[in-house]
Amino acid sequence: MTSIAMQRRRATVSRVWAQFRSSRQGMIGLAVLLVFVAVALAAPLLADVRELNPVYARAQGNPQWGPPSVFPPLGTDYIRRSVWAQFVWGSRVSLFVGLAATVLTILIGSVVGIVAGFVGGKVDAVLMRVTEWFLVIPFLPLAIVLASVLGRNVWNIIFVIGITSWPSTARLVRAQVLTVKQRLFVDRARSLGAGGGHIVAHHILPNVSGLILANATLAVPISILTETTLSFLGLGDPTAASWGKTLEEAFVNGAMARNAWWYFLPAGLGILAVVLAFTLIGRTLEEIANPRLSRSR
Amino acid sequence: MRAGVTPLVEVEDLHVHFGAARAVDGASVHVLPGEVLALVGESGSGKTTLIRAIQGLQKPTSGTIRVDGAGGSSPGKVQTIFNPSVQMVFQDPTGALNPRQTIYEIVAEGLRIKGEAGGEAEQVWAALSRAGLRPPERFFPMYPHEVSGGQRQRVVIAGAMVMEPRLLLADEPVASLDASIRGEILALMRRLVDETGLAILVVTHDLGLAWNIADRVAVMYLGRIVETGPTEQILEDPRHPYTRALLSVVPETREMEQQILTGEIPDPARIPPGCRFHPRCPLLQSGILPETISSRCPTDDPGPTPLEAVSAAACWAVTSGAGPSALWASPG
Amino acid sequence: MSDSLLSIRDLSITYHTQGRAVPAVRRVSLDIEKGGSLGLAGESGCGKSTLANSILRLLPAGTEVTGHITLDGKDVLGLTPGGLRAVRWTAGAIVFQGALHALNPVQTVGDQIAEPMSLHRTVADDDAAKVRVVELLRRVGLPAARAESFPHELSGGQRQRVLIAMALACDPQLLIADEPTTALDLMVQAQVLALLEDLKEERDLTLLFITHDLSVLTYACERLAVMYAGRIVEEGPAWEVFENGSHPYTRALAAAFPTIGDEGSRMAPSGLGGDPPTPGDLPGGCPFHPRCPLAHDACLPAEPELRVSGEARRAACVLV
């Protein structure tokens, strides 16, 4: 019988896909995202990782501050490294940090939101006070403190982003759980003898998962931007070549003053494109999950 | 109580309070195996709260609910335990079905919770078929929004019947359905009772429904049962003035002189002293009651109808033997 | 038919949604004489509310309406916007179902009752409007202090009374009541019905009463029209139609509301198989034939027209 259920699930997926396909913004976002994912995955084929090492770069005889016309495709930086290699390998770090931090955000936010909304009472009150506390503490000072205490590596960056950005997800999920909990089918499940776990798994989760997915897609760009901000402020992982770090180094070493546009522009545009792509996809998914948003179409 | 028959469910002196509001305030009622009891009353009478308490969806403040002889043995002790032999049918079938589950999953849900592994598909098939959804396999992959309102209510009934309950609690099961569908659902419920020995406690404000399917009727007013008895007696020869007034405004009973009560059912946080119905009672207002009775109504509570009662009315005019029929013969 | 207050001829109403034409009302003709009352019965999707809304042209834009509606001598469908405003509220007013959303939640009840009066300038000034509001509230059985209340502070029955007071604000001749008692309890329903009956007597109102509950209509109206799949399938004096319907659908609907004390319906609920048809997808021939207990070959070729089935009665069934 599960095969019937599977069939219907597949039908639902293909219906959502059909709706998604008919949305131009969603398809543009998806196309852009796929390009960057392909770049990140194919990084070893596109650029030699040794190009990130200034010693290797010097040994190769790369020019310093070489514009793209001298050193195609994207020129070199102040210590002769290839900007193209930084861009390609940086996309890996940026996408990974963005996705991993989002997973953490959504995980914490969903668990807190579902437990608070479903259990209610004192548990709800305590969790919501904690959520509000996290919501009001200024993000940057906390991130700076955490980064300096925990040390500067990729995992800590992910942790810092996750720990500071889950509260809004938690509140959103909790609100939705409160509505779903009131629905009669939850009463029906209870009168069939269902416990809390069954109700959450079979009735609450399926009815909030659309919201969680849409929220997740919209959280990715925020995570990427946060990573960029932290790296730009010098709090990023010194060994990981992320786009944010490229921007920081370009800024610190006077790329703007030298008019070395090739140094900072690729990373900046890359961030812009990925953030935009995720936002477009997230908006489209949100519209599919909640048709009232797309009434204007 | 009928001799030799153990009631399936006994609710004794049940209280459910929400702060100051006494939604259920000392209700006692029993249901025998194989009978349909209609619990009749206006909204605000506490009838839905009463059956939610029986189902275990609502925690009682005090009182006893005994299902199948089990449950609270000491009166006054709060007991809510889940019992698979009690199942519920809801007023709004659309809301009672999870829009993300297929009809198969909905009907199978109870079995899965119960942990019954074998023969799931066969049981779902049989339950749908018995609820009149044929051929059942056509409905397996459908979602609730793909079937009509009447069919949705049948799915709810199938989902309850698959648990093989002995008591079905039905909360206004046809109030949200189209008139022409109504009869079919009621006929299905009556058929389940006659064929399987199921008992049904149906909550309704619709006296015609009681006439259609109920063996007995209990009338609820402000948290208490004020009159109970066999359907024919309650609907054709009611004794409590509230029952009488309710019956007189059913559009189909035009022979009766209408007694439209003024105002609405009082706030359960402010239950009137004495007989809770006395401020609206047409019998008291008519002035035909002898002084010995009418002086008691505003101060003395006639109390709830007793648990075992087959036929009773909580009214001083009735219990003091003034002969209700004689009183009603000359109203006003 | 010269003394009809409302006269509807060959009215067809078609909604256009997502490129599909959905016929909600199909070639309906009916009359209500001045001071008369007509009950329009039918199930969800039969077109009864669409019909009611069309009388004051309250249908969504883009709805296709053909035929004629004459209200108090005016051709409603041909009216200019200005003329239409004059007809609404003053010639005919509609009482909606008393749900919370029928009233503005942030405005007092008194202000909402006064609104149509100031819009149509039927009162001299605000003070006169206040006096009139109190008068109307008293008339529908609510204390004057209720004028200061907000809708959420009222019970369902009280909200329904407020909606009736609103509809009476401009002294309309025709009162259209769309399911005014559906959400109410039996006793409150009886109170509202009694109020409508009193008002009708007192003000010589003409009443068009719409509900799915045939028994309420029979009690409240002189004449009864039963709709199915966008058409009137039976029409006649209320009690005769209710107790002795000519159309099998009328009989089935009437049987859904059993007469207490009638041995025939004791322990024998009666209903129809199947579901009401969806307006966009009607069965061919007589649209009722898939659910009709008496259907036979003659029902299939064409949809039966209304024909005389007794004194002042019509029914659309081949068996009549």
PDB file of C-alpha atoms in Angstrom, chain C residues 80-199:
ATOM      1  CA  THR C  80     -26.662  53.493 -14.509  1.00  0.00           C
ATOM      2  CA  PRO C  81     -24.344  53.377 -11.474  1.00  0.00           C
ATOM      3  CA  GLY C  82     -26.283  56.274  -9.944  1.00  0.00           C
ATOM      4  CA  GLY C  83     -29.628  54.615 -10.500  1.00  0.00           C
ATOM      5  CA  LEU C  84     -28.246  51.382  -9.093  1.00  0.00           C
ATOM      6  CA  ARG C  85     -27.183  53.112  -5.876  1.00  0.00           C
ATOM      7  CA  ALA C  86     -30.718  54.395  -5.468  1.00  0.00           C
ATOM      8  CA  VAL C  87     -32.150  50.913  -5.907  1.00  0.00           C
ATOM      9  CA  ARG C  88     -29.755  49.324  -3.456  1.00  0.00           C
ATOM     10  CA  TRP C  89     -30.907  49.768   0.131  1.00  0.00           C
ATOM     11  CA  THR C  90     -33.986  51.852  -0.739  1.00  0.00           C
ATOM     12  CA  ALA C  91     -35.822  49.533  -3.123  1.00  0.00           C
ATOM     13  CA  GLY C  92     -34.207  46.331  -2.011  1.00  0.00           C
ATOM     14  CA  ALA C  93     -31.806  45.416   0.767  1.00  0.00           C
ATOM     15  CA  ILE C  94     -30.016  42.217   1.551  1.00  0.00           C
ATOM     16  CA  VAL C  95     -29.542  40.538   4.940  1.00  0.00           C
ATOM     17  CA  PHE C  96     -26.470  38.353   4.916  1.00  0.00           C
ATOM     18  CA  GLN C  97     -25.763  35.404   7.123  1.00  0.00           C
ATOM     19  CA  GLY C  98     -24.832  36.811  10.544  1.00  0.00           C
ATOM     20  CA  ALA C  99     -21.275  35.579  10.599  1.00  0.00           C
ATOM     21  CA  LEU C 100     -18.627  37.784  12.151  1.00  0.00           C
ATOM     22  CA  HIS C 101     -17.183  38.790   8.785  1.00  0.00           C
ATOM     23  CA  ALA C 102     -20.469  40.309   7.612  1.00  0.00           C
ATOM     24  CA  LEU C 103     -19.781  43.286   9.880  1.00  0.00           C
ATOM     25  CA  ASN C 104     -16.817  45.619  10.078  1.00  0.00           C
ATOM     26  CA  PRO C 105     -14.882  44.607  13.204  1.00  0.00           C
ATOM     27  CA  VAL C 106     -13.485  48.075  13.981  1.00  0.00           C
ATOM     28  CA  GLN C 107     -16.690  50.089  13.685  1.00  0.00           C
ATOM     29  CA  THR C 108     -19.466  50.256  16.246  1.00  0.00           C
ATOM     30  CA  VAL C 109     -22.742  48.620  15.398  1.00  0.00           C
ATOM     31  CA  GLY C 110     -24.504  51.998  15.530  1.00  0.00           C
ATOM     32  CA  ASP C 111     -22.142  53.548  12.979  1.00  0.00           C
ATOM     33  CA  GLN C 112     -22.633  50.616  10.650  1.00  0.00           C
ATOM     34  CA  ILE C 113     -26.407  50.897  10.808  1.00  0.00           C
ATOM     35  CA  ALA C 114     -26.174  54.656  10.211  1.00  0.00           C
ATOM     36  CA  GLU C 115     -23.874  54.260   7.218  1.00  0.00           C
ATOM     37  CA  PRO C 116     -26.479  53.481   4.543  1.00  0.00           C
ATOM     38  CA  MET C 117     -28.685  56.283   5.876  1.00  0.00           C
ATOM     39  CA  SER C 118     -26.012  58.914   5.429  1.00  0.00           C
ATOM     40  CA  LEU C 119     -24.962  57.433   2.079  1.00  0.00           C
ATOM     41  CA  HIS C 120     -28.498  57.677   0.763  1.00  0.00           C
ATOM     42  CA  ARG C 121     -29.242  60.911   2.638  1.00  0.00           C
ATOM     43  CA  THR C 122     -32.454  59.544   4.088  1.00  0.00           C
ATOM     44  CA  VAL C 123     -31.803  61.428   7.325  1.00  0.00           C
ATOM     45  CA  ALA C 124     -31.179  65.134   7.862  1.00  0.00           C
ATOM     46  CA  ASP C 125     -28.042  64.986  10.009  1.00  0.00           C
ATOM     47  CA  ASP C 126     -26.021  62.860  12.408  1.00  0.00           C
ATOM     48  CA  ASP C 127     -28.369  63.470  15.327  1.00  0.00           C
ATOM     49  CA  ALA C 128     -31.342  62.333  13.311  1.00  0.00           C
ATOM     50  CA  ALA C 129     -29.342  59.268  12.265  1.00  0.00           C
ATOM     51  CA  LYS C 130     -28.598  58.439  15.921  1.00  0.00           C
ATOM     52  CA  VAL C 131     -32.267  58.665  16.813  1.00  0.00           C
ATOM     53  CA  ARG C 132     -33.114  56.414  13.909  1.00  0.00           C
ATOM     54  CA  VAL C 133     -30.411  53.879  14.853  1.00  0.00           C
ATOM     55  CA  VAL C 134     -31.840  53.561  18.365  1.00  0.00           C
ATOM     56  CA  GLU C 135     -35.323  53.191  16.924  1.00  0.00           C
ATOM     57  CA  LEU C 136     -34.138  50.416  14.589  1.00  0.00           C
ATOM     58  CA  LEU C 137     -32.214  48.586  17.312  1.00  0.00           C
ATOM     59  CA  ARG C 138     -35.274  48.619  19.558  1.00  0.00           C
ATOM     60  CA  ARG C 139     -37.367  47.380  16.694  1.00  0.00           C
ATOM     61  CA  VAL C 140     -35.156  44.340  16.160  1.00  0.00           C
ATOM     62  CA  GLY C 141     -35.164  43.636  19.868  1.00  0.00           C
ATOM     63  CA  LEU C 142     -31.812  45.035  20.978  1.00  0.00           C
ATOM     64  CA  PRO C 143     -31.242  47.619  23.729  1.00  0.00           C
ATOM     65  CA  ALA C 144     -30.224  51.116  22.557  1.00  0.00           C
ATOM     66  CA  ALA C 145     -26.883  50.742  24.364  1.00  0.00           C
ATOM     67  CA  ARG C 146     -25.906  48.125  21.784  1.00  0.00           C
ATOM     68  CA  ALA C 147     -25.227  50.961  19.312  1.00  0.00           C
ATOM     69  CA  GLU C 148     -21.899  51.472  21.062  1.00  0.00           C
ATOM     70  CA  SER C 149     -20.914  47.786  20.846  1.00  0.00           C
ATOM     71  CA  PHE C 150     -18.464  46.250  18.441  1.00  0.00           C
ATOM     72  CA  PRO C 151     -19.495  43.187  16.446  1.00  0.00           C
ATOM     73  CA  HIS C 152     -17.313  40.747  18.408  1.00  0.00           C
ATOM     74  CA  GLU C 153     -19.140  41.704  21.593  1.00  0.00           C
ATOM     75  CA  LEU C 154     -22.414  40.349  20.225  1.00  0.00           C
ATOM     76  CA  SER C 155     -23.734  36.821  20.026  1.00  0.00           C
ATOM     77  CA  GLY C 156     -24.647  35.261  16.683  1.00  0.00           C
ATOM     78  CA  GLY C 157     -28.318  36.016  17.206  1.00  0.00           C
ATOM     79  CA  GLN C 158     -27.611  39.627  18.105  1.00  0.00           C
ATOM     80  CA  ARG C 159     -25.403  40.067  15.043  1.00  0.00           C
ATOM     81  CA  GLN C 160     -28.193  38.736  12.885  1.00  0.00           C
ATOM     82  CA  ARG C 161     -30.549  41.295  14.429  1.00  0.00           C
ATOM     83  CA  VAL C 162     -28.018  44.056  13.698  1.00  0.00           C
ATOM     84  CA  LEU C 163     -27.833  42.944  10.065  1.00  0.00           C
ATOM     85  CA  ILE C 164     -31.605  43.076   9.852  1.00  0.00           C
ATOM     86  CA  ALA C 165     -31.609  46.567  11.387  1.00  0.00           C
ATOM     87  CA  MET C 166     -29.022  47.634   8.786  1.00  0.00           C
ATOM     88  CA  ALA C 167     -31.124  46.317   5.955  1.00  0.00           C
ATOM     89  CA  LEU C 168     -34.159  48.190   7.279  1.00  0.00           C
ATOM     90  CA  ALA C 169     -32.261  51.462   7.607  1.00  0.00           C
ATOM     91  CA  CYS C 170     -33.522  52.922   4.324  1.00  0.00           C
ATOM     92  CA  ASP C 171     -37.025  51.447   4.434  1.00  0.00           C
ATOM     93  CA  PRO C 172     -36.606  49.029   1.537  1.00  0.00           C
ATOM     94  CA  GLN C 173     -39.607  47.423  -0.092  1.00  0.00           C
ATOM     95  CA  LEU C 174     -37.872  44.145  -0.801  1.00  0.00           C
ATOM     96  CA  LEU C 175     -35.856  42.347   1.844  1.00  0.00           C
ATOM     97  CA  ILE C 176     -33.557  39.616   0.580  1.00  0.00           C
ATOM     98  CA  ALA C 177     -32.507  37.314   3.406  1.00  0.00           C
ATOM     99  CA  ASP C 178     -29.658  34.997   2.446  1.00  0.00           C
ATOM    100  CA  GLU C 179     -29.410  32.133   4.967  1.00  0.00           C
ATOM    101  CA  PRO C 180     -30.264  34.447   7.890  1.00  0.00           C
ATOM    102  CA  THR C 181     -30.824  31.611  10.331  1.00  0.00           C
ATOM    103  CA  THR C 182     -28.331  28.983   9.223  1.00  0.00           C
ATOM    104  CA  ALA C 183     -25.675  29.497  11.882  1.00  0.00           C
ATOM    105  CA  LEU C 184     -28.194  30.024  14.685  1.00  0.00           C
ATOM    106  CA  ASP C 185     -29.597  27.731  17.313  1.00  0.00           C
ATOM    107  CA  LEU C 186     -33.137  26.512  17.125  1.00  0.00           C
ATOM    108  CA  MET C 187     -34.511  28.978  19.670  1.00  0.00           C
ATOM    109  CA  VAL C 188     -32.622  31.978  18.276  1.00  0.00           C
ATOM    110  CA  GLN C 189     -33.647  30.929  14.782  1.00  0.00           C
ATOM    111  CA  ALA C 190     -37.269  30.997  15.906  1.00  0.00           C
ATOM    112  CA  GLN C 191     -36.734  34.444  17.391  1.00  0.00           C
ATOM    113  CA  VAL C 192     -35.273  35.774  14.139  1.00  0.00           C
ATOM    114  CA  LEU C 193     -38.013  34.177  12.041  1.00  0.00           C
ATOM    115  CA  ALA C 194     -40.686  35.686  14.285  1.00  0.00           C
ATOM    116  CA  LEU C 195     -38.987  39.071  13.989  1.00  0.00           C
ATOM    117  CA  LEU C 196     -38.918  38.873  10.200  1.00  0.00           C
ATOM    118  CA  GLU C 197     -42.568  37.885  10.156  1.00  0.00           C
ATOM    119  CA  ASP C 198     -43.548  40.818  12.397  1.00  0.00           C
ATOM    120  CA  LEU C 199     -41.532  43.242  10.292  1.00  0.00           C
TER     121      LEU C 199
END
